Amino acid sequence: MAEWIEVAKTSDFQLTDRKLVDLGGHQQIGLFKVGSDFYAVSAWCSHQKTTIITGDIEACEIECPLHGARFDLKTGRHLCLPAVKPIASYPVKVEGDVIYLKADR
Ligand code: FES
């Protein structure tokens, strides 16, 4: 059952635009700030088992650093080859200074 989980503070993003959230198991999630909005997607590329957490971000798209597949940070949708599958995306909400994402525990 998915539930809202406190994962960060907005102040954590004063010097960075991303944070790795490790919920254990297969749930390593990248939390990204684009403009004033926050997005959460799987930290793992759907092409091969490598992390996208360090990928370049442009126009709310993140590029996998290994082979260059791009994913929409809003939806997890794959936007180009070599990825042929999306990555998981997670709802995010901000209340005051606290950032929550909705995921299974
Ligand atoms: S591992 Fe990400 S595009 Fe290949």
mmCIF file of N, CA and C and ligand atoms in Angstrom:
data_model
loop_
_atom_site.group_PDB
_atom_site.id
_atom_site.type_symbol
_atom_site.label_atom_id
_atom_site.label_comp_id
_atom_site.label_asym_id
_atom_site.label_seq_id
_atom_site.Cartn_x
_atom_site.Cartn_y
_atom_site.Cartn_z
ATOM 1 N N MET A 1 0.846 -1.195 0.000
ATOM 2 C CA MET A 1 0.000 0.000 0.000
ATOM 3 C C MET A 1 0.883 1.248 0.000
ATOM 4 N N ALA A 2 0.676 2.095 -0.988
ATOM 5 C CA ALA A 2 1.489 3.303 -1.081
ATOM 6 C C ALA A 2 1.089 4.296 0.016
ATOM 7 N N GLU A 3 2.073 4.966 0.545
ATOM 8 C CA GLU A 3 1.817 5.970 1.575
ATOM 9 C C GLU A 3 2.784 7.133 1.392
ATOM 10 N N TRP A 4 2.410 8.277 1.941
ATOM 11 C CA TRP A 4 3.279 9.447 1.877
ATOM 12 C C TRP A 4 4.425 9.269 2.862
ATOM 13 N N ILE A 5 5.639 9.453 2.378
ATOM 14 C CA ILE A 5 6.841 9.250 3.189
ATOM 15 C C ILE A 5 7.665 10.533 3.162
ATOM 16 N N GLU A 6 8.015 11.023 4.335
ATOM 17 C CA GLU A 6 8.888 12.209 4.404
ATOM 18 C C GLU A 6 10.283 11.811 3.954
ATOM 19 N N VAL A 7 10.819 12.516 2.957
ATOM 20 C CA VAL A 7 12.108 12.108 2.400
ATOM 21 C C VAL A 7 13.163 13.213 2.387
ATOM 22 N N ALA A 8 12.751 14.466 2.560
ATOM 23 C CA ALA A 8 13.743 15.548 2.470
ATOM 24 C C ALA A 8 13.126 16.844 2.955
ATOM 25 N N LYS A 9 13.972 17.835 3.058
ATOM 26 C CA LYS A 9 13.539 19.213 3.326
ATOM 27 C C LYS A 9 13.854 20.037 2.079
ATOM 28 N N THR A 10 13.067 21.050 1.837
ATOM 29 C CA THR A 10 13.374 21.915 0.688
ATOM 30 C C THR A 10 14.746 22.564 0.862
ATOM 31 N N SER A 11 15.139 22.804 2.101
ATOM 32 C CA SER A 11 16.455 23.414 2.359
ATOM 33 C C SER A 11 17.600 22.488 1.955
ATOM 34 N N ASP A 12 17.334 21.192 1.803
ATOM 35 C CA ASP A 12 18.380 20.262 1.328
ATOM 36 C C ASP A 12 18.817 20.612 -0.097
ATOM 37 N N PHE A 13 17.987 21.388 -0.801
ATOM 38 C CA PHE A 13 18.241 21.662 -2.219
ATOM 39 C C PHE A 13 18.816 23.055 -2.466
ATOM 40 N N GLN A 14 19.413 23.620 -1.438
ATOM 41 C CA GLN A 14 20.018 24.940 -1.620
ATOM 42 C C GLN A 14 21.262 24.866 -2.496
ATOM 43 N N LEU A 15 22.007 23.742 -2.405
ATOM 44 C CA LEU A 15 23.256 23.620 -3.149
ATOM 45 C C LEU A 15 23.227 22.513 -4.193
ATOM 46 N N THR A 16 22.114 21.854 -4.337
ATOM 47 C CA THR A 16 22.015 20.759 -5.304
ATOM 48 C C THR A 16 20.604 20.728 -5.874
ATOM 49 N N ASP A 17 20.438 20.025 -6.997
ATOM 50 C CA ASP A 17 19.103 19.882 -7.592
ATOM 51 C C ASP A 17 18.621 18.438 -7.528
ATOM 52 N N ARG A 18 19.318 17.590 -6.747
ATOM 53 C CA ARG A 18 18.916 16.177 -6.704
ATOM 54 C C ARG A 18 19.331 15.524 -5.408
ATOM 55 N N LYS A 19 18.596 14.457 -5.079
ATOM 56 C CA LYS A 19 18.912 13.700 -3.872
ATOM 57 C C LYS A 19 18.499 12.257 -4.099
ATOM 58 N N LEU A 20 19.341 11.330 -3.685
ATOM 59 C CA LEU A 20 18.993 9.911 -3.755
ATOM 60 C C LEU A 20 18.234 9.531 -2.495
ATOM 61 N N VAL A 21 17.070 8.937 -2.688
ATOM 62 C CA VAL A 21 16.257 8.457 -1.575
ATOM 63 C C VAL A 21 16.261 6.936 -1.641
ATOM 64 N N ASP A 22 16.795 6.305 -0.620
ATOM 65 C CA ASP A 22 16.873 4.841 -0.602
ATOM 66 C C ASP A 22 15.836 4.305 0.370
ATOM 67 N N LEU A 23 14.776 3.709 -0.169
ATOM 68 C CA LEU A 23 13.722 3.151 0.668
ATOM 69 C C LEU A 23 13.933 1.662 0.910
ATOM 70 N N GLY A 24 15.080 1.143 0.457
ATOM 71 C CA GLY A 24 15.373 -0.265 0.653
ATOM 72 C C GLY A 24 14.800 -1.113 -0.466
ATOM 73 N N GLY A 25 15.207 -2.362 -0.495
ATOM 74 C CA GLY A 25 14.741 -3.261 -1.544
ATOM 75 C C GLY A 25 15.130 -2.720 -2.905
ATOM 76 N N HIS A 26 14.163 -2.676 -3.818
ATOM 77 C CA HIS A 26 14.426 -2.183 -5.172
ATOM 78 C C HIS A 26 14.082 -0.709 -5.311
ATOM 79 N N GLN A 27 13.766 -0.043 -4.206
ATOM 80 C CA GLN A 27 13.270 1.324 -4.292
ATOM 81 C C GLN A 27 14.351 2.367 -3.970
ATOM 82 N N GLN A 28 15.221 2.588 -4.941
ATOM 83 C CA GLN A 28 16.125 3.736 -4.875
ATOM 84 C C GLN A 28 15.542 4.778 -5.827
ATOM 85 N N ILE A 29 15.248 5.927 -5.282
ATOM 86 C CA ILE A 29 14.470 6.935 -5.993
ATOM 87 C C ILE A 29 15.275 8.229 -6.087
ATOM 88 N N GLY A 30 15.259 8.824 -7.265
ATOM 89 C CA GLY A 30 15.886 10.127 -7.443
ATOM 90 C C GLY A 30 14.849 11.213 -7.233
ATOM 91 N N LEU A 31 15.153 12.128 -6.324
ATOM 92 C CA LEU A 31 14.288 13.285 -6.082
ATOM 93 C C LEU A 31 14.972 14.495 -6.701
ATOM 94 N N PHE A 32 14.292 15.162 -7.625
ATOM 95 C CA PHE A 32 14.917 16.223 -8.417
ATOM 96 C C PHE A 32 14.132 17.523 -8.279
ATOM 97 N N LYS A 33 14.855 18.624 -8.233
ATOM 98 C CA LYS A 33 14.234 19.945 -8.235
ATOM 99 C C LYS A 33 14.480 20.588 -9.591
ATOM 100 N N VAL A 34 13.393 20.957 -10.249
ATOM 101 C CA VAL A 34 13.480 21.658 -11.531
ATOM 102 C C VAL A 34 12.682 22.942 -11.380
ATOM 103 N N GLY A 35 13.353 24.069 -11.455
ATOM 104 C CA GLY A 35 12.688 25.327 -11.139
ATOM 105 C C GLY A 35 12.294 25.298 -9.677
ATOM 106 N N SER A 36 11.011 25.516 -9.420
ATOM 107 C CA SER A 36 10.545 25.452 -8.031
ATOM 108 C C SER A 36 9.774 24.166 -7.746
ATOM 109 N N ASP A 37 9.774 23.227 -8.705
ATOM 110 C CA ASP A 37 9.013 21.991 -8.560
ATOM 111 C C ASP A 37 9.925 20.802 -8.266
ATOM 112 N N PHE A 38 9.345 19.806 -7.617
ATOM 113 C CA PHE A 38 10.080 18.587 -7.279
ATOM 114 C C PHE A 38 9.445 17.387 -7.987
ATOM 115 N N TYR A 39 10.305 16.471 -8.445
ATOM 116 C CA TYR A 39 9.850 15.265 -9.132
ATOM 117 C C TYR A 39 10.628 14.069 -8.600
ATOM 118 N N ALA A 40 9.977 12.918 -8.590
ATOM 119 C CA ALA A 40 10.630 11.711 -8.100
ATOM 120 C C ALA A 40 10.435 10.593 -9.120
ATOM 121 N N VAL A 41 11.546 10.002 -9.521
ATOM 122 C CA VAL A 41 11.520 8.855 -10.439
ATOM 123 C C VAL A 41 12.525 7.827 -9.948
ATOM 124 N N SER A 42 12.409 6.616 -10.457
ATOM 125 C CA SER A 42 13.390 5.594 -10.115
ATOM 126 C C SER A 42 14.800 6.098 -10.399
ATOM 127 N N ALA A 43 15.727 5.745 -9.538
ATOM 128 C CA ALA A 43 17.122 6.137 -9.750
ATOM 129 C C ALA A 43 17.815 5.236 -10.758
ATOM 130 N N TRP A 44 17.096 4.206 -11.241
ATOM 131 C CA TRP A 44 17.706 3.217 -12.132
ATOM 132 C C TRP A 44 17.180 3.345 -13.547
ATOM 133 N N CYS A 45 18.065 3.338 -14.496
ATOM 134 C CA CYS A 45 17.703 3.346 -15.903
ATOM 135 C C CYS A 45 16.966 2.061 -16.257
ATOM 136 N N SER A 46 16.038 2.142 -17.205
ATOM 137 C CA SER A 46 15.310 0.939 -17.627
ATOM 138 C C SER A 46 16.046 0.176 -18.724
ATOM 139 N N HIS A 47 17.143 0.716 -19.229
ATOM 140 C CA HIS A 47 17.885 0.040 -20.287
ATOM 141 C C HIS A 47 18.815 -1.019 -19.709
ATOM 142 N N GLN A 48 19.744 -0.591 -18.883
ATOM 143 C CA GLN A 48 20.614 -1.526 -18.172
ATOM 144 C C GLN A 48 20.716 -1.043 -16.739
ATOM 145 N N LYS A 49 21.272 -1.881 -15.897
ATOM 146 C CA LYS A 49 21.256 -1.557 -14.469
ATOM 147 C C LYS A 49 22.351 -0.541 -14.139
ATOM 148 N N THR A 50 22.024 0.716 -14.399
ATOM 149 C CA THR A 50 22.913 1.803 -14.000
ATOM 150 C C THR A 50 22.050 2.938 -13.468
ATOM 151 N N THR A 51 22.628 3.747 -12.627
ATOM 152 C CA THR A 51 21.836 4.820 -12.033
ATOM 153 C C THR A 51 21.813 6.041 -12.944
ATOM 154 N N ILE A 52 20.687 6.719 -12.925
ATOM 155 C CA ILE A 52 20.566 7.958 -13.701
ATOM 156 C C ILE A 52 20.728 9.182 -12.822
ATOM 157 N N ILE A 53 21.021 8.962 -11.541
ATOM 158 C CA ILE A 53 20.987 10.073 -10.580
ATOM 159 C C ILE A 53 21.943 11.203 -10.957
ATOM 160 N N THR A 54 23.036 10.896 -11.656
ATOM 161 C CA THR A 54 24.009 11.931 -12.013
ATOM 162 C C THR A 54 23.774 12.478 -13.422
ATOM 163 N N GLY A 55 22.687 12.068 -14.053
ATOM 164 C CA GLY A 55 22.453 12.473 -15.434
ATOM 165 C C GLY A 55 22.180 13.958 -15.594
ATOM 166 N N ASP A 56 22.474 14.451 -16.794
ATOM 167 C CA ASP A 56 22.187 15.856 -17.104
ATOM 168 C C ASP A 56 20.677 16.061 -17.197
ATOM 169 N N ILE A 57 20.225 17.204 -16.712
ATOM 170 C CA ILE A 57 18.802 17.548 -16.755
ATOM 171 C C ILE A 57 18.625 18.778 -17.617
ATOM 172 N N GLU A 58 17.661 18.668 -18.543
ATOM 173 C CA GLU A 58 17.329 19.808 -19.383
ATOM 174 C C GLU A 58 15.841 19.737 -19.692
ATOM 175 N N ALA A 59 15.148 20.842 -19.461
ATOM 176 C CA ALA A 59 13.717 20.924 -19.776
ATOM 177 C C ALA A 59 12.925 19.771 -19.161
ATOM 178 N N CYS A 60 13.196 19.472 -17.909
ATOM 179 C CA CYS A 60 12.469 18.430 -17.164
ATOM 180 C C CYS A 60 12.699 17.033 -17.733
ATOM 181 N N GLU A 61 13.817 16.844 -18.438
ATOM 182 C CA GLU A 61 14.211 15.528 -18.922
ATOM 183 C C GLU A 61 15.590 15.203 -18.352
ATOM 184 N N ILE A 62 15.776 13.949 -17.966
ATOM 185 C CA ILE A 62 17.083 13.524 -17.474
ATOM 186 C C ILE A 62 17.683 12.538 -18.462
ATOM 187 N N GLU A 63 18.972 12.669 -18.679
ATOM 188 C CA GLU A 63 19.677 11.815 -19.634
ATOM 189 C C GLU A 63 20.531 10.805 -18.885
ATOM 190 N N CYS A 64 20.353 9.542 -19.208
ATOM 191 C CA CYS A 64 21.170 8.496 -18.583
ATOM 192 C C CYS A 64 22.642 8.711 -18.966
ATOM 193 N N PRO A 65 23.531 8.734 -17.982
ATOM 194 C CA PRO A 65 24.939 9.007 -18.291
ATOM 195 C C PRO A 65 25.634 7.878 -19.041
ATOM 196 N N LEU A 66 25.042 6.683 -19.097
ATOM 197 C CA LEU A 66 25.745 5.573 -19.742
ATOM 198 C C LEU A 66 25.557 5.551 -21.264
ATOM 199 N N HIS A 67 24.313 5.525 -21.736
ATOM 200 C CA HIS A 67 24.073 5.428 -23.179
ATOM 201 C C HIS A 67 23.189 6.549 -23.722
ATOM 202 N N GLY A 68 22.761 7.461 -22.861
ATOM 203 C CA GLY A 68 22.068 8.656 -23.351
ATOM 204 C C GLY A 68 20.561 8.571 -23.482
ATOM 205 N N ALA A 69 19.923 7.510 -22.996
ATOM 206 C CA ALA A 69 18.455 7.512 -23.011
ATOM 207 C C ALA A 69 17.960 8.667 -22.143
ATOM 208 N N ARG A 70 16.811 9.241 -22.554
ATOM 209 C CA ARG A 70 16.243 10.332 -21.778
ATOM 210 C C ARG A 70 14.878 9.937 -21.234
ATOM 211 N N PHE A 71 14.581 10.454 -20.055
ATOM 212 C CA PHE A 71 13.324 10.155 -19.380
ATOM 213 C C PHE A 71 12.686 11.455 -18.906
ATOM 214 N N ASP A 72 11.352 11.482 -18.995
ATOM 215 C CA ASP A 72 10.580 12.630 -18.522
ATOM 216 C C ASP A 72 10.514 12.561 -16.999
ATOM 217 N N LEU A 73 11.009 13.579 -16.332
ATOM 218 C CA LEU A 73 10.997 13.562 -14.864
ATOM 219 C C LEU A 73 9.579 13.657 -14.299
ATOM 220 N N LYS A 74 8.629 14.169 -15.076
ATOM 221 C CA LYS A 74 7.256 14.297 -14.577
ATOM 222 C C LYS A 74 6.528 12.958 -14.575
ATOM 223 N N THR A 75 6.875 12.097 -15.543
ATOM 224 C CA THR A 75 6.090 10.868 -15.723
ATOM 225 C C THR A 75 6.919 9.588 -15.692
ATOM 226 N N GLY A 76 8.229 9.696 -15.868
ATOM 227 C CA GLY A 76 9.081 8.518 -16.002
ATOM 228 C C GLY A 76 9.104 7.946 -17.403
ATOM 229 N N ARG A 77 8.349 8.574 -18.321
ATOM 230 C CA ARG A 77 8.265 8.061 -19.693
ATOM 231 C C ARG A 77 9.629 8.112 -20.381
ATOM 232 N N HIS A 78 9.943 7.037 -21.121
ATOM 233 C CA HIS A 78 11.172 7.017 -21.904
ATOM 234 C C HIS A 78 10.956 7.833 -23.172
ATOM 235 N N LEU A 79 11.959 8.615 -23.527
ATOM 236 C CA LEU A 79 11.794 9.562 -24.628
ATOM 237 C C LEU A 79 12.631 9.218 -25.837
ATOM 238 N N CYS A 80 13.618 8.312 -25.680
ATOM 239 C CA CYS A 80 14.429 7.929 -26.834
ATOM 240 C C CYS A 80 15.158 6.622 -26.549
ATOM 241 N N LEU A 81 15.625 6.013 -27.617
ATOM 242 C CA LEU A 81 16.426 4.802 -27.497
ATOM 243 C C LEU A 81 17.753 5.150 -26.827
ATOM 244 N N PRO A 82 18.418 4.193 -26.192
ATOM 245 C CA PRO A 82 18.116 2.770 -26.225
ATOM 246 C C PRO A 82 17.082 2.303 -25.201
ATOM 247 N N ALA A 83 16.527 3.184 -24.407
ATOM 248 C CA ALA A 83 15.490 2.760 -23.467
ATOM 249 C C ALA A 83 14.202 2.473 -24.232
ATOM 250 N N VAL A 84 13.553 1.369 -23.923
ATOM 251 C CA VAL A 84 12.275 1.023 -24.548
ATOM 252 C C VAL A 84 11.176 0.868 -23.498
ATOM 253 N N LYS A 85 11.514 1.160 -22.260
ATOM 254 C CA LYS A 85 10.528 1.076 -21.177
ATOM 255 C C LYS A 85 10.650 2.318 -20.293
ATOM 256 N N PRO A 86 9.542 2.725 -19.696
ATOM 257 C CA PRO A 86 9.605 3.856 -18.764
ATOM 258 C C PRO A 86 10.276 3.442 -17.454
ATOM 259 N N ILE A 87 10.522 4.432 -16.618
ATOM 260 C CA ILE A 87 10.945 4.164 -15.250
ATOM 261 C C ILE A 87 9.814 4.600 -14.322
ATOM 262 N N ALA A 88 9.801 4.049 -13.125
ATOM 263 C CA ALA A 88 8.727 4.382 -12.177
ATOM 264 C C ALA A 88 8.800 5.856 -11.802
ATOM 265 N N SER A 89 7.637 6.465 -11.661
ATOM 266 C CA SER A 89 7.585 7.827 -11.135
ATOM 267 C C SER A 89 6.701 7.814 -9.892
ATOM 268 N N TYR A 90 6.917 8.780 -9.051
ATOM 269 C CA TYR A 90 6.267 8.804 -7.744
ATOM 270 C C TYR A 90 5.670 10.190 -7.496
ATOM 271 N N PRO A 91 4.441 10.258 -6.992
ATOM 272 C CA PRO A 91 3.866 11.558 -6.630
ATOM 273 C C PRO A 91 4.708 12.228 -5.537
ATOM 274 N N VAL A 92 4.813 13.542 -5.632
ATOM 275 C CA VAL A 92 5.564 14.335 -4.653
ATOM 276 C C VAL A 92 4.663 15.447 -4.146
ATOM 277 N N LYS A 93 4.751 15.730 -2.862
ATOM 278 C CA LYS A 93 4.069 16.918 -2.325
ATOM 279 C C LYS A 93 5.009 17.605 -1.346
ATOM 280 N N VAL A 94 4.815 18.923 -1.243
ATOM 281 C CA VAL A 94 5.617 19.734 -0.334
ATOM 282 C C VAL A 94 4.664 20.410 0.636
ATOM 283 N N GLU A 95 4.935 20.256 1.917
ATOM 284 C CA GLU A 95 4.161 20.932 2.953
ATOM 285 C C GLU A 95 5.142 21.700 3.819
ATOM 286 N N GLY A 96 5.077 23.020 3.717
ATOM 287 C CA GLY A 96 6.068 23.835 4.423
ATOM 288 C C GLY A 96 7.444 23.558 3.842
ATOM 289 N N ASP A 97 8.359 23.100 4.691
ATOM 290 C CA ASP A 97 9.725 22.809 4.255
ATOM 291 C C ASP A 97 9.933 21.305 4.019
ATOM 292 N N VAL A 98 8.877 20.522 4.165
ATOM 293 C CA VAL A 98 9.015 19.068 4.128
ATOM 294 C C VAL A 98 8.548 18.516 2.785
ATOM 295 N N ILE A 99 9.361 17.639 2.207
ATOM 296 C CA ILE A 99 9.039 16.996 0.937
ATOM 297 C C ILE A 99 8.654 15.545 1.204
ATOM 298 N N TYR A 100 7.529 15.143 0.648
ATOM 299 C CA TYR A 100 7.053 13.770 0.775
ATOM 300 C C TYR A 100 6.953 13.153 -0.624
ATOM 301 N N LEU A 101 7.182 11.875 -0.695
ATOM 302 C CA LEU A 101 6.823 11.152 -1.914
ATOM 303 C C LEU A 101 5.971 9.961 -1.531
ATOM 304 N N LYS A 102 5.151 9.524 -2.503
ATOM 305 C CA LYS A 102 4.217 8.436 -2.241
ATOM 306 C C LYS A 102 4.766 7.163 -2.849
ATOM 307 N N ALA A 103 5.028 6.185 -1.985
ATOM 308 C CA ALA A 103 5.624 4.935 -2.451
ATOM 309 C C ALA A 103 5.210 3.817 -1.508
ATOM 310 N N ASP A 104 5.417 2.595 -1.960
ATOM 311 C CA ASP A 104 5.160 1.436 -1.112
ATOM 312 C C ASP A 104 6.259 1.347 -0.057
ATOM 313 N N ARG A 105 5.885 0.888 1.105
ATOM 314 C CA ARG A 105 6.863 0.653 2.172
ATOM 315 C C ARG A 105 7.267 -0.802 2.173
HETATM 316 S S1 FES B 1 22.022 2.156 -19.202
HETATM 317 FE FE1 FES B 1 20.823 3.960 -19.446
HETATM 318 S S2 FES B 1 20.715 4.210 -21.586
HETATM 319 FE FE2 FES B 1 21.829 2.393 -21.332
#
